[in-house]
XYZ file of C-alpha atoms in Angstrom:
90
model
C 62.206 83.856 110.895
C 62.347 86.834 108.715
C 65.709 87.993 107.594
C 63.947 91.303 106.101
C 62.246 91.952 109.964
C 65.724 91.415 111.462
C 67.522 94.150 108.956
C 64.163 96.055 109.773
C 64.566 96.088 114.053
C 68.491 96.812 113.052
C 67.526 99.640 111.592
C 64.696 100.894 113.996
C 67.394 100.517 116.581
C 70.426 101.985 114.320
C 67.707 105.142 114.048
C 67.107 105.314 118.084
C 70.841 105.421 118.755
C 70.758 108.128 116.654
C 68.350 109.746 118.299
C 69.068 108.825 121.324
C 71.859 110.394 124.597
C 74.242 107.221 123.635
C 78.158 107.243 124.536
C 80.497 106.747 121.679
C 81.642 103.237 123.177
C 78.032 102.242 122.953
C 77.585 103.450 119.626
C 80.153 101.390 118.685
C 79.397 97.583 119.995
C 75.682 98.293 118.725
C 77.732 99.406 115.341
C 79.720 96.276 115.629
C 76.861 93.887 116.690
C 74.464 95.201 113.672
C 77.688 94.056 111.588
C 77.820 90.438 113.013
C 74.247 89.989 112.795
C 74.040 90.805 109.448
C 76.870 88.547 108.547
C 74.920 85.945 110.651
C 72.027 86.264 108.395
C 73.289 86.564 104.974
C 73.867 83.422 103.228
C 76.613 84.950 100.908
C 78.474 85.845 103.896
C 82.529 84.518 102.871
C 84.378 82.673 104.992
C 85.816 85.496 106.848
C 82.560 86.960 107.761
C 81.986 83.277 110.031
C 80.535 84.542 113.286
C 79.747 82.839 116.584
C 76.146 83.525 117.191
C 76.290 82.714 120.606
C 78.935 85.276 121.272
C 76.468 87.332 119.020
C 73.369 86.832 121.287
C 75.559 87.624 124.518
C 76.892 90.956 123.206
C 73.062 91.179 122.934
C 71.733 90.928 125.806
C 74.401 93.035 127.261
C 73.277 95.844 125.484
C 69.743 95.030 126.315
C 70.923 95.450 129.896
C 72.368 98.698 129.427
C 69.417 99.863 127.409
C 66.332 98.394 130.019
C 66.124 101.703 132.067
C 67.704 104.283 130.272
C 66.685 103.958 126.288
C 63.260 101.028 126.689
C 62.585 101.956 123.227
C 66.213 100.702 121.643
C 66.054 98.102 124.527
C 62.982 96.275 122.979
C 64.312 96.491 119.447
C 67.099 94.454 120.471
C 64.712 91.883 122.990
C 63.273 91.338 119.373
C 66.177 90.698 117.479
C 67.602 88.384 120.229
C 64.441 86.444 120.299
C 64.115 86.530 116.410
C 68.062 84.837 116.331
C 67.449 82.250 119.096
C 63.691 80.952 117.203
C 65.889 80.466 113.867
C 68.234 78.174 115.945
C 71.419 79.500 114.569
């Protein structure tokens, strides 16, 4: 798995929110999850940024429900990053 094509769909997605009719509380957990995935993914990460990637890949697909009929394009940039973090094992 690429960690550049992960930062990559994060951004494509962080773009499409911005684009995008998104509520502020939405904005925020895809805010907070792009923060957690990130800290997932880089290795100098300290010991304060430790993350549990399951709870990671939940608030995931969570947001991938919310996005499946009313934003498909966001909705597939997270499928992608979900799929990308579960292939990597972490």
């Amino acid at each position: 798995m690429s960690k550049e094509r992960i930062k990559e769909l994060l951004s494509q997605l962080r773009e499409e929110v911005r684009n995008t009719d998104v509520d502020a509380d939405l904005e925020k957990l895809i805010g907070d999850l792009d923060d957690d995935i990130n800290n997932v993914i880089d290795e100098n990460a300290g010991i304060d940024a430790v993350v549990d990637i399951d709870d990671v890949v939940d608030r995931a697909k969570a947001i991938e429900a919310d996005f499946a009929t009313k934003h498909p394009t966001a909705e597939r940039f997270v499928r992608e990053v979900i799929d990308l973090l579960v292939r990597r094992g972490i």
